[in-house]
C-alpha atoms as a PDB file:
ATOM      1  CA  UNK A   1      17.118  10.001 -21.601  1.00  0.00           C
ATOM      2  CA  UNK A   2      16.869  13.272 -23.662  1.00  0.00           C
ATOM      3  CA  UNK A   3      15.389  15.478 -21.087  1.00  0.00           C
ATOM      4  CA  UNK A   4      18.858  14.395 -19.145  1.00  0.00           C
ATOM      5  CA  UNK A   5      20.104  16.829 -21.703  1.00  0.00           C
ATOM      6  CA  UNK A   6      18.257  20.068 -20.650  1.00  0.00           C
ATOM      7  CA  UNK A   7      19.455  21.667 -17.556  1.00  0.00           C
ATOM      8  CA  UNK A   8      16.401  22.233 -15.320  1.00  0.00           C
ATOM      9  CA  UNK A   9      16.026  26.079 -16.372  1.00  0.00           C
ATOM     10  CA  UNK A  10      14.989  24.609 -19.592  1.00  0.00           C
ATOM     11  CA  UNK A  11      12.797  22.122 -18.926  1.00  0.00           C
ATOM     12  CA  UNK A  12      10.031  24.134 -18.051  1.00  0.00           C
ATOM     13  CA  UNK A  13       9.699  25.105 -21.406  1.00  0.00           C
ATOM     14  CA  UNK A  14       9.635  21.762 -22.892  1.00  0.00           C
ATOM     15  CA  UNK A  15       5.958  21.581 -22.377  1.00  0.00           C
ATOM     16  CA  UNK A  16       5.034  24.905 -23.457  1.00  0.00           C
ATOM     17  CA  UNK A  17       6.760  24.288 -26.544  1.00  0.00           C
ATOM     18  CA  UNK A  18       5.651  21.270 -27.266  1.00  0.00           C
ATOM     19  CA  UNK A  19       2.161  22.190 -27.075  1.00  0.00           C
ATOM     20  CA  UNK A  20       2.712  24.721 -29.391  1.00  0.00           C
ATOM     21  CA  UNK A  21       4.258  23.151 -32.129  1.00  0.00           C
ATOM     22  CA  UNK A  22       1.453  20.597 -31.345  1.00  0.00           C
ATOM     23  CA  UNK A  23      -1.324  22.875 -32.484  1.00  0.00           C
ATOM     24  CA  UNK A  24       0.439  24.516 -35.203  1.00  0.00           C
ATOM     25  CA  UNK A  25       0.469  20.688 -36.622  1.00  0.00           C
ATOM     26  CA  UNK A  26      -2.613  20.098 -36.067  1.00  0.00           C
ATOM     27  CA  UNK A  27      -4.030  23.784 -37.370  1.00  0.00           C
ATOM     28  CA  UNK A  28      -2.043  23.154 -40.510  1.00  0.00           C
ATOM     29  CA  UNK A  29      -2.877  19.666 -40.951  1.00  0.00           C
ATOM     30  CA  UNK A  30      -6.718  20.607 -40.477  1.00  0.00           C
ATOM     31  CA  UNK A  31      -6.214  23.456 -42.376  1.00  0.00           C
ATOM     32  CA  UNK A  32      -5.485  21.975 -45.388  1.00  0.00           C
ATOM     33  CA  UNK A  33      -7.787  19.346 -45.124  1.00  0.00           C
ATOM     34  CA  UNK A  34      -5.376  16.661 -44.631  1.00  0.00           C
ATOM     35  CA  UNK A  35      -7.124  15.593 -41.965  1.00  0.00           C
ATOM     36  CA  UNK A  36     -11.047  15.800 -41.969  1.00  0.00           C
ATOM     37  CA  UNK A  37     -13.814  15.833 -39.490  1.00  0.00           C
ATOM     38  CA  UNK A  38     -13.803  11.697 -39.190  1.00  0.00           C
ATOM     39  CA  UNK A  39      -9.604  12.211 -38.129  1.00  0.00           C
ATOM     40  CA  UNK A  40     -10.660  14.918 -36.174  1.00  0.00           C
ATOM     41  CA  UNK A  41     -13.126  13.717 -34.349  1.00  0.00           C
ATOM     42  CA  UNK A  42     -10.729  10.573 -33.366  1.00  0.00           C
ATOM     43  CA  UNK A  43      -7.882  13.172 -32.307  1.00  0.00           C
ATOM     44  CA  UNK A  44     -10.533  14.627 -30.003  1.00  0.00           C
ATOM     45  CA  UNK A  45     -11.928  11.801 -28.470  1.00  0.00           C
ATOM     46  CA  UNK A  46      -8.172  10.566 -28.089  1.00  0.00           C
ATOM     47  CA  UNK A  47      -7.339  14.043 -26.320  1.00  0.00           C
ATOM     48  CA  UNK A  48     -10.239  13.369 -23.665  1.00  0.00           C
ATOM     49  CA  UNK A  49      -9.326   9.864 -22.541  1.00  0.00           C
ATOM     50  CA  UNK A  50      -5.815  11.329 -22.185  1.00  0.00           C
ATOM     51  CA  UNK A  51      -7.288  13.712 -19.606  1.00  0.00           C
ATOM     52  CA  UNK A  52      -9.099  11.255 -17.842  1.00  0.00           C
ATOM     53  CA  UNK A  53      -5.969   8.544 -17.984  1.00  0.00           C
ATOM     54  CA  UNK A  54      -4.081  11.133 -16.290  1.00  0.00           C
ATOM     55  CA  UNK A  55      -6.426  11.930 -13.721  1.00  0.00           C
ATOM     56  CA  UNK A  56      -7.541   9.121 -12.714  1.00  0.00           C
ATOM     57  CA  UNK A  57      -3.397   7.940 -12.467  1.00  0.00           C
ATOM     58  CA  UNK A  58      -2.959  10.873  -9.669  1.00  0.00           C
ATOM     59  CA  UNK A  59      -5.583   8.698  -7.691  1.00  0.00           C
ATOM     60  CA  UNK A  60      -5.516   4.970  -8.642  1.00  0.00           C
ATOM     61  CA  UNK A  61      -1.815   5.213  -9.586  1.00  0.00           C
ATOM     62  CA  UNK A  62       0.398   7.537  -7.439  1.00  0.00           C
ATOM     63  CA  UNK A  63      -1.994   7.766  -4.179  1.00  0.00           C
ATOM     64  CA  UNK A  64      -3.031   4.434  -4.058  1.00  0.00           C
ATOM     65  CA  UNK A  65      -6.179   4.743  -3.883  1.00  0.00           C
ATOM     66  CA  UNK A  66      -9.377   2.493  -5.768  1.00  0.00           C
ATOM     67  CA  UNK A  67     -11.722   5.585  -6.963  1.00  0.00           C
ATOM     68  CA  UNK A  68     -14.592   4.298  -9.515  1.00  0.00           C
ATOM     69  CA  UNK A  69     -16.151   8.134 -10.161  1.00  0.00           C
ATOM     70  CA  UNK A  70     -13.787   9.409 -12.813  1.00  0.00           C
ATOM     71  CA  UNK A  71     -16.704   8.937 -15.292  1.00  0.00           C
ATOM     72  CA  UNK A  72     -19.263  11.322 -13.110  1.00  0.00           C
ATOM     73  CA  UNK A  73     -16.993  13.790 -12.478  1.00  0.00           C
ATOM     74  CA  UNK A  74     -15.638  14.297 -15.594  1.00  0.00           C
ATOM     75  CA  UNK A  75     -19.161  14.304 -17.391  1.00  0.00           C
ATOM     76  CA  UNK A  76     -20.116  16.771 -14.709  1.00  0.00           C
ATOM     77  CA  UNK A  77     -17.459  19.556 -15.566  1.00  0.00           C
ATOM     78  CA  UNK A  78     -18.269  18.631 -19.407  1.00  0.00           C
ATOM     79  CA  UNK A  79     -21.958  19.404 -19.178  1.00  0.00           C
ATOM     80  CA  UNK A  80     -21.744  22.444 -16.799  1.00  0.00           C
ATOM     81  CA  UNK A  81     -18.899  24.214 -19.081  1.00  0.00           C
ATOM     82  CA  UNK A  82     -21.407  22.854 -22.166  1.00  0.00           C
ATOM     83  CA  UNK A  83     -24.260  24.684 -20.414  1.00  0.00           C
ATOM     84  CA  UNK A  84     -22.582  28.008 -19.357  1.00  0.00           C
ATOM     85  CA  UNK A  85     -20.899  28.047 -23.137  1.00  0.00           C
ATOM     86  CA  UNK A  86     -24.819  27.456 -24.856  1.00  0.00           C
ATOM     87  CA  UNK A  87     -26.119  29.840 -22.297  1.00  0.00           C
ATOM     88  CA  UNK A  88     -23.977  32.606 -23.198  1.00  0.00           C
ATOM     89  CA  UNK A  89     -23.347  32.868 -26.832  1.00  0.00           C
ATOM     90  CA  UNK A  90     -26.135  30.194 -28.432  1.00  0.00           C
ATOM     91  CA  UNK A  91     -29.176  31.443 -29.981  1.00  0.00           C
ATOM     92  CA  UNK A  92     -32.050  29.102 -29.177  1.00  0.00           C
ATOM     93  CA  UNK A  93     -30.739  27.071 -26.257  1.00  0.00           C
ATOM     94  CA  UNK A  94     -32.925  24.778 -24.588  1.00  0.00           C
ATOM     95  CA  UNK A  95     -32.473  27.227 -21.247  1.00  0.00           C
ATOM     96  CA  UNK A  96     -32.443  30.695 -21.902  1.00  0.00           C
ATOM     97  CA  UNK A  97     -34.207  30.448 -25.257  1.00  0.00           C
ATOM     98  CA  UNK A  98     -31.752  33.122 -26.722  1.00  0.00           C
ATOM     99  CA  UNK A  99     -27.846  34.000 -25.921  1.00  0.00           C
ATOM    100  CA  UNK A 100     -26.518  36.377 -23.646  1.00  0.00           C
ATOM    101  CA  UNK A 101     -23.435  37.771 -25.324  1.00  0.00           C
ATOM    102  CA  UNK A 102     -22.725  37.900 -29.492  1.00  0.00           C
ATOM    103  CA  UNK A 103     -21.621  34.363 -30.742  1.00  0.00           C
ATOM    104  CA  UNK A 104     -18.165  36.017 -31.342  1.00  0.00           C
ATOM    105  CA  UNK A 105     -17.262  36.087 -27.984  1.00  0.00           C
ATOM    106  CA  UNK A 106     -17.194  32.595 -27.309  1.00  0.00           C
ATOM    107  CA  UNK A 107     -13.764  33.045 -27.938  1.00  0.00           C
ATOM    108  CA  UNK A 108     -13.057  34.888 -25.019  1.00  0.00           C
ATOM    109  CA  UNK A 109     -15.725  33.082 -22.889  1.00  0.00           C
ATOM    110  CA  UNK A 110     -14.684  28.987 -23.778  1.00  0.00           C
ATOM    111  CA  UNK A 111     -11.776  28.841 -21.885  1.00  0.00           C
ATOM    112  CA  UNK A 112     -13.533  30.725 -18.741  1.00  0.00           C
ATOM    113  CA  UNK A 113     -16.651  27.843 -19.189  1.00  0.00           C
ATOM    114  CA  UNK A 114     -14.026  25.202 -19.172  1.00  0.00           C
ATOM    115  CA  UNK A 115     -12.861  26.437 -15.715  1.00  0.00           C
ATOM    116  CA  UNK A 116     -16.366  27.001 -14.601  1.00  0.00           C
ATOM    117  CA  UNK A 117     -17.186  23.286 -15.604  1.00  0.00           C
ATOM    118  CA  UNK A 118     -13.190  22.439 -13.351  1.00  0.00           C
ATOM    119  CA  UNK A 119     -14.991  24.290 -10.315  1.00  0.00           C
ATOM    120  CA  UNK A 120     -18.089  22.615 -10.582  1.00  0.00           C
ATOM    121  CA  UNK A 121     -16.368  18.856 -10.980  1.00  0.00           C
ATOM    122  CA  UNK A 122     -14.297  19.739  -7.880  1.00  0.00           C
ATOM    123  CA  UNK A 123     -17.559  20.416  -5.893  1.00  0.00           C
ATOM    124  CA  UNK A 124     -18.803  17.160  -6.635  1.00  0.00           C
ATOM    125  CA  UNK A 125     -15.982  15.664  -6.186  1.00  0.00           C
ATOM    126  CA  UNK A 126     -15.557  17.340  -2.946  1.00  0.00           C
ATOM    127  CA  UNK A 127     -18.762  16.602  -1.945  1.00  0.00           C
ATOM    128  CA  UNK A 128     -18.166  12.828  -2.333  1.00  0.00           C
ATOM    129  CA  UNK A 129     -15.132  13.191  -0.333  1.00  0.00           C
ATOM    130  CA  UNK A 130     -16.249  14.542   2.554  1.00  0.00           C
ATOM    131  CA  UNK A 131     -17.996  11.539   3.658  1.00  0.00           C
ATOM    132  CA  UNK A 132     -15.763   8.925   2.420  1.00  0.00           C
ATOM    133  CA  UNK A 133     -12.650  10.440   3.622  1.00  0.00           C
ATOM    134  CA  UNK A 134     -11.466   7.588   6.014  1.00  0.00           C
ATOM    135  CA  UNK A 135     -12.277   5.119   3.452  1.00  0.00           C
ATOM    136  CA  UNK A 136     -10.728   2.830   1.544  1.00  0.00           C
ATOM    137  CA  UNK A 137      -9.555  -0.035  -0.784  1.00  0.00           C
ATOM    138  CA  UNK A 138     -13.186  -1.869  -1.687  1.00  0.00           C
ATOM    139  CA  UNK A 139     -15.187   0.525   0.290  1.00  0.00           C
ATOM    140  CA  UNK A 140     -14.270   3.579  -1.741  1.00  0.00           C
ATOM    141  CA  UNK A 141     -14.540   1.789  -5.312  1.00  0.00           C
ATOM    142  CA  UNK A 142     -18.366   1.129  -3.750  1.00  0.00           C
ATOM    143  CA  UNK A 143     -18.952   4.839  -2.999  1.00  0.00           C
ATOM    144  CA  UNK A 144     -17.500   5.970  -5.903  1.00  0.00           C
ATOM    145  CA  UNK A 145     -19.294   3.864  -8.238  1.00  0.00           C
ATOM    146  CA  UNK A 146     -22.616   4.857  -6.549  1.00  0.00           C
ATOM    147  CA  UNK A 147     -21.648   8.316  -7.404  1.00  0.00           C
ATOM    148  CA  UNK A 148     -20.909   8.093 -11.585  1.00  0.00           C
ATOM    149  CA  UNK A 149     -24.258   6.316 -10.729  1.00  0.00           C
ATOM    150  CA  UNK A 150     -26.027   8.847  -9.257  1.00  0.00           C
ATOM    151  CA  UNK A 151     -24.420  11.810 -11.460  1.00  0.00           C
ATOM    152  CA  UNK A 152     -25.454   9.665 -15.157  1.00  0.00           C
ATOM    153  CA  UNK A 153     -28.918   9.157 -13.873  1.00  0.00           C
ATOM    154  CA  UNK A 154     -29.399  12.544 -12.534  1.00  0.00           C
ATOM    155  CA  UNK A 155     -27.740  13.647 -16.320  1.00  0.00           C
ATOM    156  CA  UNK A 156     -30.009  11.309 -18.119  1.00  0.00           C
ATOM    157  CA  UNK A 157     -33.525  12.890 -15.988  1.00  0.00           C
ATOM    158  CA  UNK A 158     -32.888  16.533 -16.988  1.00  0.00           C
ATOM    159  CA  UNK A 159     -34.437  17.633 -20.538  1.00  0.00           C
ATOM    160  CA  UNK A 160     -32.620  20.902 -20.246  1.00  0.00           C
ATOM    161  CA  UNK A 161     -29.540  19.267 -21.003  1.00  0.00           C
ATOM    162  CA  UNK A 162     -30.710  16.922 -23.487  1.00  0.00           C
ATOM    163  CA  UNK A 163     -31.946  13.640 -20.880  1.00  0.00           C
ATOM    164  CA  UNK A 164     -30.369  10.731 -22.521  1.00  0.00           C
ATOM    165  CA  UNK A 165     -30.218  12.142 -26.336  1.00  0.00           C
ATOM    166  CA  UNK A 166     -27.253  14.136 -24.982  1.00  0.00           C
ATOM    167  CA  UNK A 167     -26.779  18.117 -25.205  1.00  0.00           C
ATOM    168  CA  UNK A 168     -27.065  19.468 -28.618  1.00  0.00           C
ATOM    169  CA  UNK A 169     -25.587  22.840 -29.983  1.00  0.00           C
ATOM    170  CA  UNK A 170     -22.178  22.942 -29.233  1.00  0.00           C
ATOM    171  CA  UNK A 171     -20.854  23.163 -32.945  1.00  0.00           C
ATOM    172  CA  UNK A 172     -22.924  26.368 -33.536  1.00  0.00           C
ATOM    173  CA  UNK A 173     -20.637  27.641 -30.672  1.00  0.00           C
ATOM    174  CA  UNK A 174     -17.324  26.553 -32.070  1.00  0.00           C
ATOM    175  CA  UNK A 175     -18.537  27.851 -35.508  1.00  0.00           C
ATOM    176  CA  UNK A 176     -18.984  31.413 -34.126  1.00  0.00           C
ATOM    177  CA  UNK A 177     -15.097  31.014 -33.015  1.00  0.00           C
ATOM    178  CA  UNK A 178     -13.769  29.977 -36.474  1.00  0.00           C
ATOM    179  CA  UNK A 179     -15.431  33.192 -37.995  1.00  0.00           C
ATOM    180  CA  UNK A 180     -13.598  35.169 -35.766  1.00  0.00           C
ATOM    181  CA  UNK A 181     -10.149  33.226 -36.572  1.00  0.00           C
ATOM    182  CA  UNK A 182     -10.664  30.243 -38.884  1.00  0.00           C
ATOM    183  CA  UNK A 183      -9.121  27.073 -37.283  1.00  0.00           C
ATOM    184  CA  UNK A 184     -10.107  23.644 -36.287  1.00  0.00           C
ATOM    185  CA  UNK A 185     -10.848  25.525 -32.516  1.00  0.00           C
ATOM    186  CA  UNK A 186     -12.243  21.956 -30.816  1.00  0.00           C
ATOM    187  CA  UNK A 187      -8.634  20.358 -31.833  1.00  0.00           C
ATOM    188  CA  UNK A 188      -6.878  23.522 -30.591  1.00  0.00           C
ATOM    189  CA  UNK A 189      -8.341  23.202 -27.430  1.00  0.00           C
ATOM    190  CA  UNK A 190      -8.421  19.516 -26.948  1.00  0.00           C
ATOM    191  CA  UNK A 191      -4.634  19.463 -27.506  1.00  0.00           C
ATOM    192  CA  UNK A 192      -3.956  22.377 -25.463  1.00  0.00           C
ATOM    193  CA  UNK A 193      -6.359  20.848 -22.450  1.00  0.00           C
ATOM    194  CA  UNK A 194      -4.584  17.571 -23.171  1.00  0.00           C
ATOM    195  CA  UNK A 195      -0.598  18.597 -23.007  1.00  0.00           C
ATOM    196  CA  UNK A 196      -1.386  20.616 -19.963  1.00  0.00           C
ATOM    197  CA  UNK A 197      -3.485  17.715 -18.215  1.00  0.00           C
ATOM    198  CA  UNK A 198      -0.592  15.404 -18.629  1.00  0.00           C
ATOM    199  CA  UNK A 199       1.930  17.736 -15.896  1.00  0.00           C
ATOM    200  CA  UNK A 200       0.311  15.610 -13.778  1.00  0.00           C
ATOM    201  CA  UNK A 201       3.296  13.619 -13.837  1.00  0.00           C
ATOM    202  CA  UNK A 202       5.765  16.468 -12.752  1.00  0.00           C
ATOM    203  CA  UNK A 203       3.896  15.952  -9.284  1.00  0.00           C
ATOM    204  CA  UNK A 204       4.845  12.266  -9.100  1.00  0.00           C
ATOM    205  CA  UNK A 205       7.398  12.651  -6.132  1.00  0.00           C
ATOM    206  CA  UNK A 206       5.091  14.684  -3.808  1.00  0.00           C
ATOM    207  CA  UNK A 207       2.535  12.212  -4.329  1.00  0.00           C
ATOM    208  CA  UNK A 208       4.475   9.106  -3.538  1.00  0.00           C
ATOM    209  CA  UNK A 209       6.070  11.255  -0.722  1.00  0.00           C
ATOM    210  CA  UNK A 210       2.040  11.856   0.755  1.00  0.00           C
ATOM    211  CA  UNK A 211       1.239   7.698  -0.512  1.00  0.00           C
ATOM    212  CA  UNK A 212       4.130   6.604   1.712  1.00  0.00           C
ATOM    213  CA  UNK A 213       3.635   8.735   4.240  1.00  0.00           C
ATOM    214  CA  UNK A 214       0.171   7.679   4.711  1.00  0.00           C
ATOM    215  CA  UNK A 215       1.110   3.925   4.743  1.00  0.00           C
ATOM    216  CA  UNK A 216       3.984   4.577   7.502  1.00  0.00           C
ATOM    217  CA  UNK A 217       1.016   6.391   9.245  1.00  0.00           C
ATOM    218  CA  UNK A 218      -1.542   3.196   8.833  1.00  0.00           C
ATOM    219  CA  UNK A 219       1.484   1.128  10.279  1.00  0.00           C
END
């Protein structure tokens, strides 16, 4: 393999690098139009099933375990980092009625939304797992299931996020970050979000380590 080739010092910059020649690829190519919004937009939607392929492989492929809720979770950290983002810097939001901080800063603020919307995924997450912890196989793909349930209908009831039309308003935001430094900011991040997502993978021995472990335990 060609990481064999890299002693272990510089491997951990593999990623790193790689993410950043990834966006200056994608800046260029965007850039100079050799891409437009329709490639764009497929690059982006690619970049989020990435993050939820990899997430959902932690549980369903290296623990073991038969979790349904990716789809809830995921859609609540998306709308909660939507919200804050629109709360702060958009003029005219459906909560607020006017932003908190000049559009400009949304490059600042994005990334701390994003780990606001993390934090508020893990609660619900968490708050599944309490109850379910001893659970298993069938049982949890039932409970889990019942939760994306529970989390799209409770999504598609509220007006202040859009109900079922969706949230609007989100491109005004990344607008306001390409007048501070014109690039193609949602591919930035996607790829950035996506390349880091996918480390995942440098965790594979401790989680087959905790899977067996737990199955020696069930024995």
């Amino acid at each position: 393999m060609i990481l064999d080739k890299f002693s272990n010092s510089q491997r951990k910059f593999i990623m790193p690098v790689t993410t950043v020649i990834m966006i200056l690829i994608i800046t260029v190519l965007a850039k100079f139009e050799i891409i437009n919004n329709y490639f764009q937009t497929i690059i982006v939607t690619i970049c989020i099933n990435i993050i939820m392929s990899a997430s959902l492989n932690i549980v369903n492929g290296y623990m073991g375990e038969f979790s349904c809720g990716h789809g809830g979770f995921m859609a609540t950290g998306a709308y909660v980092s939507s919200v804050v983002t629109l709360v702060l810097f958009k003029n005219g939001n459906a909560i607020t009625g006017h932003a908190l901080l000049p559009e400009g800063w949304a490059l600042l603020g994005f990334p701390i939304a994003v780990i606001i919307g993390g934090l508020a995924s893990m609660l619900v997450s968490l708050i599944v797992a309490i109850p379910s912890f001893k659970t298993r196989d069938d049982y949890l793909a039932i409970i889990t299931v019942a939760a994306n349930f529970i989390v799209t209908t409770a999504i598609n009831n509220i007006p202040a996020v859009g109900a079922s039309r969706g949230l609007m308003g989100m491109k005004s935001v990344m607008n306001g970050m390409a007048d501070v430094i014109d690039i193609p900011w949602i591919l930035v991040w996607g790829a950035y979000i996506c390349n880091n997502g996918s480390r995942c993978n440098s965790f594979s021995y401790e989680l087959n380590a905790w899977k067996g472990n737990k199955r020696s335990k069930i024995r």
